[in-house]
XYZ file of C-alpha atoms in Angstrom:
761
model
C 126.890 88.060 111.145
C 129.999 87.540 109.494
C 131.430 91.289 106.907
C 131.301 91.354 103.712
C 134.607 91.910 102.113
C 134.804 95.027 100.092
C 136.250 94.507 96.734
C 137.971 97.627 94.967
C 137.772 98.210 91.177
C 139.010 100.622 89.023
C 137.429 102.371 85.678
C 136.311 105.439 83.978
C 132.769 106.373 83.820
C 131.362 105.698 80.765
C 127.907 106.930 80.836
C 125.562 106.984 83.016
C 121.555 105.526 82.471
C 119.972 107.718 85.546
C 120.463 109.964 88.386
C 118.054 111.545 90.589
C 119.604 114.815 91.670
C 117.844 114.871 95.366
C 119.404 112.621 96.618
C 122.011 111.897 94.180
C 121.328 108.395 93.793
C 123.478 106.900 90.592
C 123.328 104.018 88.336
C 126.090 104.406 85.654
C 128.610 102.113 83.903
C 132.500 102.384 84.416
C 134.592 100.776 81.529
C 138.545 100.288 81.369
C 138.743 97.450 83.716
C 140.463 94.573 83.184
C 138.894 91.942 84.288
C 135.703 93.260 82.932
C 134.973 95.266 79.326
C 132.079 97.096 80.905
C 130.214 96.704 84.162
C 126.838 98.451 86.175
C 127.355 100.688 89.138
C 125.332 102.082 91.915
C 125.639 104.380 94.692
C 125.240 106.917 95.935
C 127.410 110.383 94.577
C 126.882 113.836 94.780
C 128.865 115.152 92.021
C 130.371 112.243 89.481
C 130.600 112.994 85.934
C 130.717 111.185 82.966
C 134.569 110.553 81.706
C 135.616 111.097 85.210
C 138.554 108.514 86.114
C 138.002 106.637 90.190
C 139.091 103.967 92.192
C 135.690 102.875 94.160
C 135.518 100.129 96.853
C 132.327 97.942 97.347
C 130.684 94.614 97.178
C 128.932 92.939 93.925
C 125.130 92.314 94.214
C 122.343 90.304 91.501
C 119.803 92.539 91.510
C 115.750 90.729 90.410
C 115.736 92.609 87.784
C 118.955 94.283 86.385
C 122.001 91.491 87.482
C 125.095 91.745 88.428
C 125.765 94.843 89.656
C 128.656 96.403 91.597
C 127.453 98.666 95.005
C 130.236 101.664 95.140
C 130.425 102.308 98.880
C 133.511 105.116 98.148
C 134.831 106.083 96.054
C 138.467 108.527 94.916
C 138.156 110.186 91.932
C 141.686 110.162 89.894
C 143.296 112.633 87.446
C 143.642 111.500 84.536
C 147.476 110.148 83.866
C 147.639 110.434 79.855
C 146.706 111.366 76.584
C 143.354 109.096 75.955
C 142.017 109.928 79.439
C 142.163 113.506 80.107
C 140.804 113.744 75.942
C 137.545 110.992 77.570
C 137.269 113.329 81.388
C 137.710 116.986 78.953
C 135.263 115.780 76.176
C 132.668 114.271 78.938
C 131.141 117.338 79.681
C 132.814 117.564 82.989
C 134.440 120.729 82.121
C 131.911 123.334 80.572
C 132.030 125.227 77.383
C 134.774 121.746 76.216
C 132.503 119.415 73.921
C 134.416 116.292 72.684
C 135.874 117.871 69.083
C 137.943 120.641 71.673
C 138.831 117.951 74.444
C 140.099 116.229 70.973
C 142.237 119.812 69.824
C 143.421 120.167 73.636
C 144.959 116.875 73.368
C 145.844 116.862 70.102
C 148.257 119.892 70.776
C 149.985 119.083 73.693
C 149.895 115.222 74.443
C 150.480 113.401 77.656
C 151.528 117.041 78.044
C 147.890 118.871 78.642
C 147.336 117.995 82.580
C 150.175 119.689 83.494
C 149.367 123.428 81.184
C 146.398 122.940 82.267
C 147.148 123.318 85.438
C 150.413 125.170 84.882
C 150.497 127.325 81.908
C 146.746 127.662 81.297
C 147.106 131.208 79.050
C 148.986 128.567 76.830
C 144.501 127.125 75.933
C 144.505 130.159 74.473
C 146.632 128.744 71.568
C 144.208 126.477 70.439
C 141.621 127.773 67.919
C 137.749 128.242 69.907
C 140.026 129.265 73.411
C 140.103 133.184 74.485
C 142.360 133.909 76.826
C 139.078 134.263 78.592
C 137.580 131.194 78.456
C 141.700 129.350 79.235
C 141.119 131.228 82.427
C 137.871 129.341 83.558
C 139.027 126.645 82.359
C 141.672 126.362 84.125
C 139.055 127.612 87.148
C 137.120 124.544 87.137
C 139.852 122.337 86.925
C 141.127 123.439 89.919
C 137.931 123.481 92.072
C 136.926 119.871 90.652
C 141.214 118.981 92.216
C 140.477 121.526 95.628
C 136.659 119.277 96.005
C 138.610 116.006 95.430
C 141.034 116.334 98.022
C 138.157 118.136 100.412
C 136.438 115.042 100.337
C 139.415 112.377 100.001
C 140.372 114.370 103.612
C 136.656 114.373 104.722
C 136.481 110.648 104.104
C 140.013 109.989 106.519
C 137.640 110.724 109.570
C 134.710 108.571 107.981
C 132.255 111.253 106.371
C 129.940 109.403 103.943
C 130.514 111.770 100.368
C 126.536 112.782 101.007
C 127.632 114.420 103.943
C 130.755 115.356 102.920
C 129.395 117.635 99.765
C 127.221 119.339 101.639
C 130.232 119.269 104.420
C 132.097 121.275 101.338
C 129.878 123.195 99.831
C 129.604 125.017 103.850
C 133.312 125.979 103.964
C 134.922 125.340 101.314
C 138.324 125.272 101.653
C 138.059 126.337 105.112
C 136.830 123.179 106.351
C 140.604 122.092 106.765
C 140.794 124.927 109.493
C 136.792 124.451 110.950
C 137.663 120.274 111.210
C 141.261 120.315 112.855
C 140.301 123.193 115.656
C 136.697 122.870 115.780
C 134.609 120.406 114.472
C 130.884 120.973 116.464
C 130.780 123.808 114.522
C 128.990 120.640 111.904
C 126.278 120.069 114.274
C 125.207 124.037 114.355
C 125.950 124.863 110.519
C 124.441 121.798 108.723
C 121.708 119.659 108.067
C 121.389 116.357 109.358
C 124.671 116.696 111.698
C 123.818 116.478 115.353
C 126.057 116.512 117.910
C 126.936 113.035 118.395
C 127.969 112.791 114.858
C 130.409 116.033 115.012
C 131.398 114.189 118.834
C 132.526 111.563 116.621
C 134.456 112.987 114.513
C 136.428 114.579 116.670
C 137.365 111.938 118.703
C 138.631 110.845 114.992
C 140.528 114.316 114.810
C 141.987 113.468 118.595
C 140.237 116.204 119.841
C 140.121 115.935 123.800
C 136.615 115.259 125.830
C 136.543 118.180 128.157
C 137.495 120.603 125.179
C 135.571 123.617 125.440
C 134.210 123.458 122.373
C 132.902 119.453 122.950
C 130.983 120.930 126.499
C 129.251 124.545 124.557
C 128.392 122.064 121.544
C 126.986 119.502 124.058
C 125.322 121.845 126.044
C 122.943 123.388 123.369
C 122.573 119.306 122.167
C 121.045 118.666 125.215
C 119.236 122.174 125.083
C 118.021 120.374 121.412
C 117.648 116.846 123.228
C 115.075 118.825 125.787
C 113.414 120.757 122.295
C 111.890 117.373 120.980
C 110.529 115.973 124.235
C 108.773 119.657 124.264
C 110.685 121.683 126.315
C 111.577 125.173 126.306
C 114.376 125.678 128.194
C 115.539 123.048 131.130
C 116.155 124.106 134.938
C 120.127 124.669 134.753
C 120.586 121.906 137.622
C 118.613 119.635 135.261
C 120.823 120.524 131.899
C 123.791 120.706 133.713
C 123.707 116.294 134.392
C 121.824 115.790 131.245
C 125.157 117.120 129.779
C 127.103 115.235 132.116
C 125.843 112.713 131.605
C 125.799 112.835 128.083
C 129.747 114.487 127.796
C 131.299 112.111 130.758
C 132.376 114.868 132.433
C 131.928 116.735 135.806
C 128.974 119.396 135.930
C 131.062 122.024 137.956
C 133.125 122.469 134.335
C 129.821 124.126 132.723
C 129.338 126.464 135.288
C 132.231 129.336 132.699
C 130.607 128.341 129.483
C 127.304 128.670 130.014
C 127.709 131.852 131.593
C 130.352 132.361 128.317
C 127.449 131.449 126.112
C 124.982 133.768 128.302
C 127.646 136.310 126.983
C 127.560 134.809 123.435
C 123.420 135.378 123.388
C 124.053 131.983 122.244
C 122.126 130.631 125.744
C 119.233 133.252 127.975
C 119.361 132.582 131.503
C 116.510 133.235 133.451
C 116.108 133.362 137.542
C 112.686 132.254 138.440
C 111.500 131.776 142.468
C 112.096 127.932 141.578
C 115.650 128.684 140.503
C 117.512 129.337 137.265
C 116.712 128.056 134.246
C 117.939 128.461 130.294
C 116.432 128.870 127.312
C 118.321 128.351 123.560
C 118.112 131.515 122.877
C 115.545 130.961 119.757
C 113.406 129.321 121.195
C 113.192 132.189 124.638
C 112.605 134.608 121.871
C 109.240 132.660 120.086
C 107.749 132.202 123.490
C 108.612 136.266 124.127
C 107.213 138.099 120.326
C 104.787 135.736 120.821
C 103.363 136.969 123.976
C 103.955 140.121 122.968
C 102.043 139.752 119.217
C 98.814 137.947 121.539
C 98.430 141.093 123.754
C 98.663 143.647 121.058
C 96.035 141.477 119.478
C 93.900 141.416 122.656
C 91.839 144.748 122.985
C 88.002 145.405 122.978
C 85.959 145.785 120.101
C 83.060 147.346 121.573
C 79.810 145.728 119.948
C 75.609 147.187 120.803
C 75.057 143.957 123.637
C 71.649 144.851 122.760
C 72.371 144.190 119.747
C 74.535 140.895 119.196
C 71.749 139.133 121.409
C 69.417 140.022 118.724
C 71.724 139.022 115.714
C 72.129 135.520 118.228
C 68.800 134.925 118.213
C 68.276 135.490 115.140
C 71.273 133.201 114.129
C 69.248 131.086 116.601
C 65.835 130.433 114.835
C 67.549 130.032 111.667
C 69.986 126.923 111.820
C 67.301 125.316 114.294
C 69.700 125.337 117.291
C 69.779 126.227 120.535
C 72.844 127.564 122.688
C 73.009 127.654 126.117
C 74.195 130.285 127.683
C 78.076 129.353 127.810
C 77.792 129.294 124.255
C 75.832 132.140 124.058
C 78.563 134.028 126.052
C 81.204 132.321 123.698
C 79.651 134.206 120.628
C 79.229 137.030 122.974
C 83.015 137.466 123.590
C 83.958 136.223 119.577
C 82.291 139.302 118.726
C 83.542 141.749 121.533
C 87.369 140.892 121.764
C 90.200 140.996 118.956
C 91.462 137.686 120.547
C 89.179 134.758 121.717
C 90.018 131.327 123.480
C 87.337 128.943 122.931
C 87.821 125.514 124.965
C 85.802 122.272 125.740
C 86.122 118.800 126.055
C 83.696 116.318 124.045
C 80.443 116.306 123.354
C 79.720 119.838 124.699
C 78.937 122.070 122.063
C 82.722 123.575 120.584
C 81.280 123.324 117.120
C 77.826 124.648 117.668
C 79.345 127.252 118.760
C 82.091 127.995 116.253
C 79.187 127.551 113.833
C 77.442 130.553 115.346
C 80.240 132.777 115.765
C 81.252 132.031 111.926
C 77.272 133.114 111.021
C 77.677 136.362 113.517
C 80.595 137.270 111.575
C 78.862 135.865 107.578
C 75.891 138.283 108.740
C 78.329 141.551 109.592
C 79.827 140.516 105.865
C 83.277 140.068 107.427
C 86.183 138.114 105.029
C 87.157 134.402 107.129
C 89.431 131.750 107.701
C 89.659 128.809 108.949
C 92.815 126.388 109.832
C 93.650 123.598 112.283
C 97.414 122.386 112.623
C 96.621 118.897 110.193
C 95.338 118.177 106.954
C 92.580 115.573 108.315
C 92.182 118.190 111.425
C 91.297 121.423 108.602
C 89.008 118.326 106.763
C 86.735 117.689 110.090
C 86.552 121.415 110.657
C 85.300 121.581 107.106
C 83.206 118.812 107.522
C 81.657 120.264 111.008
C 81.104 123.590 109.664
C 80.275 123.256 105.834
C 83.333 126.422 105.458
C 86.652 125.306 103.862
C 89.148 124.978 106.010
C 93.479 124.718 105.698
C 95.957 123.687 107.198
C 97.657 126.976 109.206
C 101.015 125.723 107.217
C 99.081 126.538 103.669
C 97.467 129.571 105.041
C 100.835 130.432 105.798
C 101.108 129.679 102.150
C 104.431 127.660 102.765
C 106.752 128.030 100.072
C 109.572 125.360 100.963
C 112.438 126.937 101.837
C 113.477 126.767 105.063
C 114.972 130.063 106.114
C 117.763 128.123 107.966
C 119.355 124.774 107.304
C 120.167 123.755 110.735
C 116.723 120.811 112.078
C 114.546 122.851 109.358
C 114.205 124.998 112.534
C 113.344 128.587 110.950
C 110.504 128.134 108.052
C 109.854 130.581 105.578
C 106.222 131.228 105.121
C 104.907 133.744 101.736
C 102.322 134.884 104.710
C 103.827 136.852 107.550
C 104.153 140.477 109.092
C 104.865 141.911 106.044
C 102.393 140.253 104.021
C 99.773 139.858 106.162
C 96.600 137.326 105.849
C 93.927 138.956 104.155
C 91.403 138.127 106.397
C 88.554 139.747 108.934
C 88.584 136.706 111.946
C 90.767 133.799 111.872
C 89.150 130.761 113.708
C 91.432 128.362 114.597
C 90.936 124.704 115.760
C 92.519 122.140 117.241
C 95.465 124.345 119.155
C 96.355 121.933 121.692
C 98.849 120.650 118.847
C 99.854 124.016 117.731
C 103.406 123.740 119.070
C 105.916 127.496 120.352
C 107.290 127.770 116.707
C 103.957 128.024 114.462
C 101.808 129.784 116.448
C 104.708 133.075 116.382
C 104.614 131.996 112.540
C 100.795 132.166 113.104
C 100.937 135.304 115.059
C 103.021 137.214 112.722
C 100.994 137.062 110.280
C 97.743 137.898 111.680
C 97.209 142.621 112.527
C 95.989 144.450 115.364
C 92.235 145.067 114.289
C 91.863 140.980 113.042
C 90.057 139.071 115.373
C 91.861 135.602 116.391
C 89.475 133.193 117.505
C 91.321 129.623 119.004
C 89.999 126.238 119.782
C 90.898 123.917 121.559
C 90.717 120.968 124.643
C 93.660 121.481 127.219
C 93.021 118.677 127.991
C 94.805 116.805 126.094
C 98.329 116.176 125.195
C 100.989 118.914 124.311
C 101.864 119.197 120.932
C 104.349 116.937 119.323
C 106.887 120.127 119.376
C 107.882 122.405 121.461
C 106.105 124.665 124.368
C 102.108 124.192 126.044
C 100.912 126.955 123.520
C 96.843 126.798 124.516
C 97.909 126.032 128.117
C 99.747 128.723 128.402
C 97.833 130.726 127.122
C 94.684 130.441 129.097
C 96.491 129.322 132.585
C 98.193 133.347 131.711
C 93.887 134.432 132.668
C 94.728 137.166 130.244
C 92.786 136.650 127.707
C 88.612 136.162 126.935
C 88.452 132.131 127.814
C 85.025 130.602 127.582
C 84.899 126.457 128.985
C 82.282 125.074 127.583
C 81.477 122.376 130.262
C 77.456 120.976 129.352
C 77.173 117.581 127.680
C 74.569 117.843 125.117
C 71.438 115.325 124.623
C 72.632 113.968 121.788
C 76.827 113.583 122.669
C 75.140 111.926 126.014
C 73.997 109.285 124.797
C 77.752 107.963 123.570
C 79.650 106.530 126.411
C 83.123 107.791 124.622
C 82.144 111.034 125.809
C 80.266 110.079 128.911
C 83.301 107.638 129.551
C 85.991 110.780 128.457
C 84.910 113.026 130.357
C 84.521 110.859 133.149
C 88.266 109.679 132.908
C 89.052 113.069 133.151
C 87.559 114.055 136.565
C 89.254 110.828 137.450
C 86.157 108.669 137.512
C 85.702 104.736 137.083
C 84.750 103.772 133.926
C 82.074 100.972 133.911
C 82.440 98.218 131.437
C 80.180 95.797 131.832
C 79.892 95.291 127.755
C 75.778 96.918 127.644
C 77.158 99.917 125.771
C 76.688 100.408 121.719
C 80.272 102.414 121.088
C 82.821 101.696 124.134
C 83.338 98.118 124.987
C 85.869 96.559 127.443
C 87.666 92.816 126.275
C 89.399 91.917 128.755
C 92.780 89.634 128.365
C 95.993 88.920 130.048
C 98.755 87.815 127.759
C 100.570 90.458 125.066
C 100.052 87.778 122.067
C 96.367 86.933 123.072
C 95.431 90.432 123.219
C 97.321 91.283 119.497
C 95.298 87.369 118.393
C 92.250 90.118 119.213
C 93.023 93.084 118.133
C 93.303 91.448 114.241
C 90.475 89.566 114.408
C 88.309 92.891 115.568
C 90.052 94.484 112.189
C 89.395 92.077 109.753
C 85.823 90.316 110.984
C 83.903 93.142 113.426
C 84.902 96.312 113.019
C 84.472 97.231 109.842
C 80.906 95.999 109.271
C 80.414 97.467 112.331
C 81.177 100.707 111.804
C 81.350 100.855 108.461
C 84.620 101.838 107.546
C 87.488 99.540 105.872
C 89.904 97.677 107.836
C 92.434 100.225 107.345
C 89.970 103.487 108.930
C 90.298 102.057 112.386
C 93.316 102.679 114.490
C 95.185 100.994 116.976
C 96.825 103.290 119.020
C 98.886 102.538 122.239
C 101.292 104.377 123.952
C 104.093 103.306 124.135
C 107.174 102.952 121.214
C 109.166 100.060 122.831
C 107.861 96.433 124.404
C 104.925 93.837 123.779
C 102.631 95.591 122.666
C 104.428 98.700 121.436
C 104.854 100.673 118.618
C 107.166 98.764 116.988
C 106.448 95.282 116.956
C 102.913 95.539 116.514
C 103.300 97.252 113.005
C 105.193 93.935 111.800
C 102.763 91.619 113.638
C 99.930 93.567 112.131
C 101.510 94.387 108.765
C 101.429 90.579 108.100
C 98.021 89.817 108.022
C 96.497 92.686 107.038
C 98.682 93.334 104.360
C 100.639 90.160 103.671
C 103.851 89.462 101.787
C 101.987 89.233 97.182
C 104.204 88.449 94.577
C 102.485 91.597 92.760
C 103.511 93.699 95.929
C 107.099 95.170 95.695
C 109.153 95.521 98.894
C 111.112 97.973 100.138
C 113.401 97.239 103.238
C 115.394 100.591 104.935
C 117.375 100.113 107.556
C 114.772 98.246 110.113
C 111.790 99.150 108.470
C 110.065 96.697 105.391
C 107.144 98.959 103.206
C 105.276 97.144 101.034
C 103.001 98.300 98.399
C 99.879 98.966 100.422
C 101.266 99.960 103.885
C 99.364 101.787 105.640
C 102.338 104.729 106.666
C 102.832 107.373 108.681
C 105.398 110.756 107.981
C 107.415 111.315 111.126
C 108.727 114.104 110.443
C 107.886 117.866 108.756
C 109.174 118.261 105.249
C 108.715 121.619 104.398
C 109.982 120.713 101.308
C 108.189 117.268 99.433
C 106.218 118.352 96.757
C 102.604 117.013 96.557
C 100.034 117.034 94.085
C 96.397 116.152 93.704
C 94.893 114.548 90.361
C 91.846 114.985 89.837
C 89.864 112.880 86.528
C 92.468 111.257 83.894
C 95.609 111.656 86.986
C 95.906 115.323 86.189
C 96.878 117.945 88.852
C 94.542 119.889 90.395
C 96.365 121.008 93.337
C 99.948 121.208 94.522
C 102.157 122.399 96.398
C 105.310 121.646 98.682
C 104.504 119.874 103.129
C 104.280 117.011 104.191
C 104.360 116.780 108.168
C 104.497 115.488 111.400
C 101.470 112.465 111.762
C 100.570 112.871 108.205
C 98.757 109.343 107.194
C 98.268 107.355 104.045
C 98.561 104.212 102.027
C 101.907 103.436 100.196
C 100.491 103.366 96.515
C 104.174 102.014 94.501
C 107.217 101.341 95.136
C 109.424 102.328 91.841
C 113.186 100.245 92.295
C 114.452 101.222 89.116
C 113.821 105.330 89.939
C 114.699 103.965 93.703
C 111.098 105.617 94.329
C 108.079 105.050 96.785
C 104.894 107.069 96.418
C 102.393 107.850 99.131
C 99.220 108.884 98.305
C 97.245 110.963 102.085
C 94.320 110.617 103.733
C 93.502 114.488 101.797
C 94.224 112.759 98.400
C 97.950 114.680 98.092
C 100.724 112.449 96.754
C 104.224 112.422 97.633
C 107.245 110.827 95.380
C 110.063 109.500 98.326
C 112.910 108.979 97.631
C 114.842 105.775 99.044
C 116.484 107.690 101.212
C 113.455 110.250 102.886
C 111.931 106.792 103.318
C 113.794 107.379 106.218
C 110.975 109.812 107.424
C 108.221 106.643 107.507
C 106.820 104.661 109.975
C 104.043 101.585 109.655
C 100.827 103.504 111.067
C 98.435 100.467 111.727
C 99.094 100.879 114.683
C 100.691 104.820 116.229
C 100.874 105.803 119.440
C 98.512 107.890 121.312
C 100.649 111.174 120.818
C 100.698 110.998 117.053
C 97.455 110.287 117.249
C 96.781 113.610 118.010
C 94.107 115.932 116.040
C 92.866 112.791 114.051
C 89.760 111.579 114.332
C 88.999 107.877 113.186
C 85.590 105.210 113.094
C 86.693 103.055 115.540
C 89.877 102.896 117.867
C 91.722 99.802 119.502
C 93.330 100.091 122.747
C 95.969 97.061 123.494
C 96.845 97.739 127.047
C 98.263 95.519 129.702
C 101.277 97.327 131.505
C 104.218 100.430 131.262
C 105.901 103.057 131.958
C 103.961 104.921 134.822
C 104.961 108.040 133.352
C 103.252 106.623 130.093
C 100.046 105.219 131.262
C 98.078 108.427 132.689
C 94.740 109.903 132.817
C 95.642 112.682 130.212
C 97.656 109.562 127.542
C 93.733 107.679 128.009
C 92.177 110.640 127.313
C 92.968 111.620 124.112
C 93.004 108.225 122.994
C 89.463 107.877 123.565
C 88.710 111.092 122.336
C 89.915 109.549 119.246
C 87.242 107.688 117.827
C 83.487 108.569 116.442
C 81.563 105.606 116.855
C 83.148 103.362 118.633
C 86.495 102.511 120.986
C 86.870 98.934 122.211
C 89.544 98.647 124.906
C 91.846 94.931 124.918
C 93.545 94.080 128.343
C 94.002 94.489 131.949
C 90.930 96.535 133.886
C 93.123 96.663 136.290
C 95.981 98.709 133.918
C 92.470 101.063 132.935
C 91.654 101.844 136.595
C 95.695 102.467 137.247
C 95.472 105.136 134.242
C 92.303 107.274 135.484
C 93.613 107.836 138.886
C 97.429 108.625 137.510
C 97.435 112.338 137.472
C 100.550 113.192 137.097
C 102.148 113.512 133.493
C 105.389 114.119 132.689
C 106.356 117.614 133.221
C 106.995 119.791 130.383
C 109.343 123.229 130.727
C 106.698 126.537 129.648
C 106.734 129.835 129.946
C 104.624 131.765 127.645
C 102.002 132.605 130.347
C 104.839 133.792 132.180
C 105.732 135.861 129.342
C 102.826 137.058 129.127
C 101.356 137.735 132.422
C 104.843 140.131 132.299
C 103.606 142.118 129.485
C 99.982 142.630 130.623
C 101.639 143.587 133.905
C 103.684 146.443 132.061
C 101.119 147.721 130.472
C 99.282 148.131 133.184
C 101.657 150.195 134.937
C 101.781 152.117 131.876
C 98.321 152.766 131.620
C 97.903 153.508 135.473
C 101.248 156.345 134.688
C 99.977 158.034 131.905
C 96.695 158.737 133.895
C 98.272 159.860 136.886
C 100.883 161.645 135.085
C 104.262 160.943 136.416
C 104.225 164.448 138.681
């Protein structure tokens, strides 16, 4: 495709029609051009003021509603060159404390010499009535600051840095920006959100920094570990780190040993020797695991209860609720009552919910204050429905205030509930623990004081968390805490082939696929396009009536993002059939994605600062807060082209407004990866399965997918691939060591206890 030639316009900003302060998107009117008296311009500007003279590059476009516009790609702000321009600039409000009348008096006094006076003899401004010496110096200071920023932005644009990013960089470094970029542009990757290694590397190459630069190799190693954390790893074996970083940087791994040791000395990395060799942690993740292990051990205290009294109370709960607890469930209630930390685990249909309800009743009888939470809004809603007790997301429980403590990668999140302001509760129950990553676990533990009972519930056979760590599995495998695993499938659950088949898959047993089931179907198809046609027919015609659900509530789950049956292709096709184009529905294209009003969408990254509200009758807000999280699903209800915003209503009733720039955080969600479905439950699940990478097509993934369905699972595809997935136990290895840290602390405590009992001599 032929690239459009950029055009240039010059003029001054007469007035701003619209400005989105969140993303800098601005609609403004430019005047003073030779050919045009007035021109509407649109673009993203970090800081721009009425009256400023600019030279802008971009292209003319025609908006379907607002007509001819000039889309600005880059611009340079020019200082006023004559008395008229100076008066217009000073009177625009660009300089605080100067209005139109005062600007006119200044220019009347100094004429074309006004600019020089402000820059070189600012004290002379005090000659004007209404300007004190102090105010004169403040005006000069503001002019200098604006000139400094203007020069810095021109300098940054030379290296291909966008206006928005340039403003962030200047805000961080100020006049030191020149030295940072010339000496070590890789600092940008560490200091500034939105600048990764690749952007910093591109800037460095434009500046002329060598590929074997010390700064580049260190930054590349940190970036490699950061990428690994995105795959769920807490650390990497040293040799794997060197191999990955070598591929990224294009330098020999032998260069890295020295830099590794320097970074260990600088405490940027932690190097540990294990029985399998040396491993390397980003410092933050090492201490997240270590401190989480310490806090878990501190919570693990015995809370002696009279056994006879416990048994009587459990029997009374059974009688009052009309439920019969089996021996393992009774053990679970007793263990929860007598320990500061307790873990309940088990697969679908094994009575986890019944056991949680019995635990809740047990503590209610004591008059204990309980708090219930789960990692996602959907999981919290399910917990509320199952227990009749209000459950929240963990983020809401901890009172997320939306302000990250560090900006970089949004890594550290500030919760109002922490070690200084702990949760006020006697018992805290957290469900769907397999979804909780190490950072969220650490934040939760900070807010739980010793003496508060913490009960963790989950299925360790589910896929691990999207974020780094393997928290539930590591806690269980440390063998240091009381754990009850429920294995018996109860009668009602045993009538569901979803539950029976999930357990068969988990044990590696083949599933009967004769379609005599009421809730587990297999439609054999061997062509991707035919499979997609069947999926569309199921959603549009067959399943909504069968499971009493709306078409958008039925979820397509697939192992992969790419490929003929990957999320990306499926969503494009499903959107076309399930939410076709309509002149009444507005659309917005962002990169390769097209969003349309009525689309089912999913948040794909945590946004701790996005505001939301829940509207009651007459659209009056009844609740509001901040934070939308990876995996949250909803419907795009409105696209506002003028305000450049889109509104999404999530399943739990929250509504959030996105700027068009923030739409990069959303994806279509007619089909989602099985990983992204963690913690969710749908009336019906459709699994298109044909072929894929062996690492993805495994038992663990299939088990997670099947257990997401409440009423019906339909597999469409190859029975051979389905059988191979059940046989394939191999999962992608996740490097985590919380279990190791727990055991080390536990052994250390036991030694100290033994020394204390025997005495030192």
